[in-house]
Amino acid sequence: MKMTLTSLAVGLLLAGPAVYAQGPRNEPVQPIPAAEVSDAAMAELGKKLFFDPRLSRSGFISCNSCHNLSMGGTDNLKTSIGHNWQQGPINSPTVLNSSLNLAQFWDGRAADLKEQAGGPIANPGEMAFTHELAIGVLQSIPGYVSEFEAVFGQSELDIDMVTDAIAAFEETLVTPDSPFDQWLKGDDNALSAQALAGYQLFKQSGCVACHNGPNLGGTSFQKMGVVEPYQSDSDAIGRAAVTGKDADRFTFKVPTLRNVELTYPYFHDGEAATLEEAVDIMGRLQLGRVYSNQEVSQIVAFLKSLTGEQPRFELPILPPSTNQTPAPEPFG
């Protein structure tokens, strides 16, 4: 449909208070950009692999098990459940907007989504498979072989192709157009007075020193417990596990605050059950500030305004196994 300048002007007038007359605001946080899909076929293949439990030894655990796209890209557990009901060592971070992070995992041991995608498959405490066995399963399924050939131009599969495809799908999992993003773009009516007060307090307190940029985090590693030590029963030591430096103990990747209303419980050990508890702890341990109940409520109202449009797509129909497909080992 062709739209003239006149019809566009009429449309803007009819749009009423949602029109962004003021224009983008100059803030330390920027709106989440919409996903740009460069290879739709690869992303579609990656979506199937993301949901396919046959990439695990049990045939029961998929990427979506710990990064449930119906639950903010997490599992809402303190620590995730791995093969044979093993308790995971750390809270599962959201996969939503993860392409905006400087690195993956809490300790940043994976440089990008591609590297991250291969880790859980071969981790004995997670999917408990090997890359070779996973490829063997996929290679035995004609539907996958033909789809990989269409995307990559070859019928011989390897783990790089698998992780490339999963990463391509995960890059589409962005959540634009939250109420806060609408406010950033100039819509004065997008935020409640309480949420706006919470954002101003968030800035004035210094939270934006770590939680900034489009993802409100994910761009730096910071020590957990700056003003007061953080007490935890978790064995996770943070960035030190990667660098080997004692100075990096309890230094973790700053988590995104996008969709944080959906990604409870909080922190690397999942010890903060609610947003209110998380705000109180962060204020005291990181900033040396004790927030009043009213201030906590204001910041929580702001945090809830960061919930964007969740990814919406048709669930994939996975190609069936064949007589040659290795059987899963759910109890082995």
Coordinates of C-alpha atoms in Angstrom, one line a residue:
M1 CA 0.0 0.0 0.0
K2 CA 1.4 3.4 -1.0
M3 CA 1.2 6.0 1.7
T4 CA 1.3 9.7 0.8
L5 CA 2.7 12.4 3.0
T6 CA -0.9 13.7 3.7
S7 CA -2.2 10.3 4.8
L8 CA 0.9 9.8 7.0
A9 CA 0.3 13.2 8.7
V10 CA -3.4 12.2 9.3
G11 CA -2.3 8.9 10.7
L12 CA 0.1 10.6 13.2
L13 CA -2.7 12.9 14.3
L14 CA -5.0 10.0 14.9
A15 CA -2.4 8.1 16.8
G16 CA -2.8 10.5 19.7
P17 CA -0.6 10.5 22.8
A18 CA 1.6 7.6 21.6
V19 CA 3.2 9.8 18.9
Y20 CA 6.9 10.4 19.7
A21 CA 6.9 14.2 19.3
Q22 CA 9.9 14.8 21.6
G23 CA 12.3 12.4 19.8
P24 CA 14.9 10.1 21.2
R25 CA 16.2 10.9 24.6
N26 CA 19.9 11.2 25.5
E27 CA 20.3 8.5 28.1
P28 CA 23.0 6.0 29.2
V29 CA 20.6 3.3 28.0
Q30 CA 19.5 2.8 24.4
P31 CA 16.5 1.0 23.0
I32 CA 16.9 -2.7 22.0
P33 CA 17.2 -2.9 18.2
A34 CA 14.9 -5.3 16.4
A35 CA 16.4 -8.5 15.1
E36 CA 18.0 -8.5 11.7
V37 CA 17.8 -12.0 10.2
S38 CA 20.6 -12.4 7.6
D39 CA 20.0 -16.1 6.8
A40 CA 16.4 -17.2 7.5
A41 CA 17.1 -20.8 6.5
M42 CA 20.0 -21.1 8.9
A43 CA 18.0 -19.5 11.8
E44 CA 15.1 -21.9 11.1
L45 CA 17.5 -24.9 11.3
G46 CA 19.0 -23.5 14.5
K47 CA 15.5 -23.2 15.9
K48 CA 14.9 -26.9 15.4
L49 CA 18.3 -27.8 17.0
F50 CA 17.5 -25.4 19.9
F51 CA 14.3 -27.4 20.7
D52 CA 15.7 -30.9 19.8
P53 CA 16.4 -33.0 22.9
R54 CA 18.2 -35.6 20.8
L55 CA 21.3 -33.5 21.1
S56 CA 21.5 -34.8 24.7
R57 CA 22.5 -38.3 25.9
S58 CA 19.1 -38.7 27.6
G59 CA 17.1 -37.6 24.6
F60 CA 15.2 -35.5 27.1
I61 CA 17.2 -32.2 27.5
S62 CA 17.3 -29.5 24.9
C63 CA 18.7 -26.0 24.9
N64 CA 15.1 -24.9 25.6
S65 CA 15.1 -26.9 28.8
C66 CA 17.3 -24.4 30.6
H67 CA 16.6 -21.4 28.4
N68 CA 12.8 -21.8 28.1
L69 CA 11.5 -19.3 25.7
S70 CA 8.1 -19.3 27.4
M71 CA 9.8 -18.2 30.6
G72 CA 12.0 -15.3 29.7
G73 CA 14.7 -17.6 28.2
T74 CA 15.5 -19.2 31.6
D75 CA 14.2 -22.1 33.7
N76 CA 13.3 -20.0 36.8
L77 CA 15.3 -22.4 39.0
K78 CA 18.1 -21.4 41.4
T79 CA 20.4 -23.7 39.4
S80 CA 19.5 -25.8 36.4
I81 CA 18.9 -29.6 36.3
G82 CA 21.3 -31.6 34.2
H83 CA 21.6 -35.2 33.0
N84 CA 20.3 -37.8 35.6
W85 CA 18.8 -34.9 37.6
Q86 CA 22.2 -33.5 38.5
Q87 CA 22.1 -30.1 40.2
G88 CA 23.8 -27.5 38.1
P89 CA 26.5 -25.3 39.7
I90 CA 25.1 -22.0 38.6
N91 CA 21.9 -20.0 37.7
S92 CA 20.9 -20.3 34.1
P93 CA 21.3 -16.8 32.4
T94 CA 18.6 -15.7 30.0
V95 CA 19.2 -16.4 26.3
L96 CA 17.1 -13.4 25.4
N97 CA 19.2 -10.5 24.0
S98 CA 22.3 -12.6 24.7
S99 CA 23.8 -11.6 21.3
L100 CA 24.4 -8.2 22.9
N101 CA 26.7 -9.5 25.6
L102 CA 30.5 -9.1 25.4
A103 CA 30.9 -12.8 26.2
Q104 CA 28.7 -15.8 27.3
F105 CA 28.3 -17.6 30.6
W106 CA 28.6 -15.9 34.0
D107 CA 32.4 -16.2 33.8
G108 CA 32.7 -15.2 30.1
R109 CA 34.4 -18.4 29.2
A110 CA 32.7 -18.5 25.7
A111 CA 33.5 -15.6 23.4
D112 CA 30.2 -15.7 21.5
L113 CA 27.0 -17.6 21.0
K114 CA 28.6 -20.1 18.6
E115 CA 31.1 -21.1 21.2
Q116 CA 28.5 -21.2 24.0
A117 CA 26.2 -23.4 22.0
G118 CA 28.7 -26.3 21.9
G119 CA 29.5 -26.2 25.6
P120 CA 26.3 -27.7 27.2
I121 CA 26.1 -30.6 24.6
A122 CA 29.4 -32.0 25.8
N123 CA 29.1 -31.1 29.5
P124 CA 28.6 -34.2 31.6
G125 CA 26.6 -32.2 34.1
E126 CA 24.3 -30.8 31.4
M127 CA 23.4 -32.6 28.2
A128 CA 26.1 -35.2 28.8
F129 CA 26.7 -36.1 25.2
T130 CA 29.8 -35.7 23.0
H131 CA 30.0 -33.6 19.9
E132 CA 30.8 -36.8 17.9
L133 CA 27.7 -38.6 19.2
A134 CA 25.5 -35.6 18.6
I135 CA 26.6 -35.4 15.0
G136 CA 26.0 -39.1 14.6
V137 CA 22.4 -38.7 15.7
L138 CA 21.8 -35.8 13.4
Q139 CA 23.6 -37.6 10.5
S140 CA 21.2 -40.6 10.9
I141 CA 18.1 -38.4 10.3
P142 CA 17.5 -37.7 6.6
G143 CA 15.4 -34.6 7.3
Y144 CA 18.3 -33.0 9.1
V145 CA 20.8 -34.1 6.4
S146 CA 18.8 -32.5 3.6
E147 CA 18.3 -29.3 5.6
F148 CA 21.9 -29.0 6.5
E149 CA 22.8 -29.5 2.9
A150 CA 20.4 -26.8 1.8
V151 CA 21.9 -24.3 4.3
F152 CA 25.6 -25.2 4.2
G153 CA 25.9 -26.9 0.8
Q154 CA 27.2 -30.2 2.1
S155 CA 25.7 -33.4 3.6
E156 CA 28.5 -34.2 5.9
L157 CA 27.7 -32.6 9.2
D158 CA 30.1 -31.2 11.8
I159 CA 29.7 -29.5 15.2
D160 CA 30.7 -26.1 13.7
M161 CA 27.6 -26.2 11.4
V162 CA 25.4 -27.1 14.4
T163 CA 26.7 -24.3 16.6
D164 CA 26.5 -21.8 13.7
A165 CA 22.9 -22.6 13.2
I166 CA 22.0 -22.5 16.9
A167 CA 23.8 -19.1 17.2
A168 CA 21.9 -17.8 14.2
F169 CA 18.6 -18.6 15.8
E170 CA 19.6 -17.2 19.2
E171 CA 20.6 -13.9 17.5
T172 CA 16.9 -13.5 16.6
L173 CA 15.8 -13.7 20.3
V174 CA 15.7 -10.0 21.0
T175 CA 12.9 -8.2 22.9
P176 CA 12.4 -4.7 21.5
D177 CA 9.7 -2.1 22.3
S178 CA 9.4 -2.4 26.0
P179 CA 7.6 0.4 27.8
F180 CA 11.0 1.8 28.7
D181 CA 12.1 1.7 25.1
Q182 CA 9.0 3.5 24.1
W183 CA 9.8 6.2 26.6
L184 CA 13.4 6.4 25.4
K185 CA 12.1 7.0 21.9
G186 CA 10.1 10.0 23.2
D187 CA 6.7 8.7 24.4
D188 CA 6.0 10.5 27.6
N189 CA 3.1 8.3 28.4
A190 CA 5.0 5.0 28.2
L191 CA 6.2 5.0 31.8
S192 CA 4.2 5.4 35.0
A193 CA 5.3 8.1 37.4
Q194 CA 6.5 5.4 39.8
A195 CA 8.6 3.7 37.1
L196 CA 10.1 7.0 36.0
A197 CA 11.0 7.9 39.5
G198 CA 12.6 4.5 39.8
Y199 CA 14.7 5.1 36.7
Q200 CA 15.9 8.5 38.0
L201 CA 16.9 6.8 41.3
F202 CA 18.5 4.0 39.3
K203 CA 20.7 6.6 37.6
Q204 CA 21.4 8.8 40.6
S205 CA 22.4 5.8 42.7
G206 CA 25.1 4.8 40.1
C207 CA 23.4 1.6 38.9
V208 CA 24.0 2.7 35.3
A209 CA 27.8 2.4 35.8
C210 CA 27.4 -1.3 35.2
H211 CA 23.9 -1.6 33.8
N212 CA 24.0 0.6 30.7
G213 CA 23.8 0.3 26.9
P214 CA 20.9 -1.4 25.0
N215 CA 21.1 -4.5 27.2
L216 CA 21.4 -2.7 30.6
G217 CA 24.3 -4.9 31.3
G218 CA 26.3 -7.7 29.7
T219 CA 29.2 -5.5 28.7
S220 CA 31.6 -5.8 31.6
F221 CA 32.7 -8.0 34.5
Q222 CA 32.3 -6.7 38.0
K223 CA 33.0 -8.0 41.5
M224 CA 30.0 -9.2 43.4
G225 CA 30.3 -7.5 46.8
V226 CA 32.1 -4.2 46.4
V227 CA 31.1 -2.5 49.7
E228 CA 30.2 -5.6 51.6
P229 CA 31.2 -9.2 50.9
Y230 CA 28.6 -11.4 49.2
Q231 CA 27.9 -14.5 51.3
S232 CA 27.1 -17.5 49.2
D233 CA 27.1 -21.3 49.4
S234 CA 27.9 -21.6 45.7
D235 CA 31.2 -23.0 44.5
A236 CA 31.3 -20.6 41.6
I237 CA 34.3 -18.3 41.7
G238 CA 33.5 -16.2 38.7
R239 CA 36.0 -14.9 36.2
A240 CA 38.9 -16.4 38.1
A241 CA 38.0 -19.8 36.8
V242 CA 38.9 -18.5 33.3
T243 CA 41.8 -16.2 34.0
G244 CA 43.4 -18.1 36.9
K245 CA 43.9 -14.7 38.7
D246 CA 42.9 -14.4 42.3
A247 CA 41.9 -10.8 41.7
D248 CA 39.1 -12.1 39.5
R249 CA 37.5 -14.1 42.3
F250 CA 33.8 -13.4 42.6
T251 CA 33.9 -11.2 39.5
F252 CA 31.0 -12.1 37.2
K253 CA 29.6 -10.8 33.9
V254 CA 27.1 -8.1 34.7
P255 CA 23.7 -9.6 33.8
T256 CA 21.2 -7.9 31.5
L257 CA 18.3 -6.3 33.2
R258 CA 16.1 -6.7 30.1
N259 CA 13.0 -8.8 30.9
V260 CA 14.3 -9.2 34.5
E261 CA 10.7 -9.5 35.8
L262 CA 10.6 -12.9 34.0
T263 CA 14.1 -14.2 34.8
Y264 CA 13.8 -14.9 38.6
P265 CA 15.5 -16.0 40.8
Y266 CA 18.5 -13.7 40.6
F267 CA 22.3 -13.6 40.8
H268 CA 24.7 -16.3 39.8
D269 CA 23.6 -18.5 42.7
G270 CA 19.9 -17.8 42.3
E271 CA 19.7 -16.7 46.0
A272 CA 17.6 -13.6 45.5
A273 CA 14.0 -14.9 45.0
T274 CA 12.4 -11.6 44.2
L275 CA 13.2 -8.3 42.5
E276 CA 12.7 -6.5 45.8
E277 CA 15.3 -8.7 47.5
A278 CA 17.7 -8.3 44.6
V279 CA 17.4 -4.5 44.6
D280 CA 18.0 -4.4 48.4
I281 CA 21.1 -6.6 48.2
M282 CA 22.6 -4.7 45.2
G283 CA 22.0 -1.4 46.9
R284 CA 23.8 -2.5 50.1
L285 CA 26.6 -4.6 48.7
Q286 CA 27.5 -2.7 45.5
L287 CA 26.6 0.9 46.3
G288 CA 26.6 1.1 50.1
R289 CA 23.1 2.4 50.1
V290 CA 20.1 1.2 52.0
Y291 CA 16.9 1.8 50.0
S292 CA 13.6 2.6 51.7
N293 CA 10.6 0.4 50.9
Q294 CA 9.3 3.2 48.7
E295 CA 12.6 3.5 46.8
V296 CA 12.7 -0.3 46.3
S297 CA 9.2 -0.2 44.9
Q298 CA 10.1 2.6 42.5
I299 CA 13.2 0.8 41.2
V300 CA 11.2 -2.4 40.8
A301 CA 8.5 -0.6 38.8
F302 CA 11.3 0.7 36.5
L303 CA 12.7 -2.8 36.2
K304 CA 9.3 -4.2 35.2
S305 CA 9.1 -1.6 32.4
L306 CA 12.1 -3.4 30.8
T307 CA 10.0 -6.4 29.7
G308 CA 9.9 -6.2 25.9
E309 CA 8.1 -8.0 23.1
Q310 CA 8.9 -11.7 23.6
P311 CA 10.0 -13.8 20.6
R312 CA 7.0 -15.2 18.8
F313 CA 7.3 -18.0 16.2
E314 CA 5.8 -21.2 15.1
L315 CA 7.2 -24.2 17.1
P316 CA 9.4 -26.4 14.9
I317 CA 8.3 -29.8 13.8
L318 CA 11.4 -31.9 14.3
P319 CA 12.4 -34.5 11.6
P320 CA 11.7 -38.1 12.9
S321 CA 14.4 -40.5 13.9
T322 CA 15.1 -43.6 11.8
N323 CA 16.0 -47.2 12.6
Q324 CA 19.6 -46.1 12.3
T325 CA 19.3 -43.3 14.9
P326 CA 21.1 -44.2 18.2
A327 CA 18.7 -44.7 21.0
P328 CA 18.7 -42.2 23.9
E329 CA 20.0 -43.2 27.3
P330 CA 17.7 -41.4 29.7
F331 CA 18.8 -43.5 32.7
G332 CA 22.4 -44.3 31.8

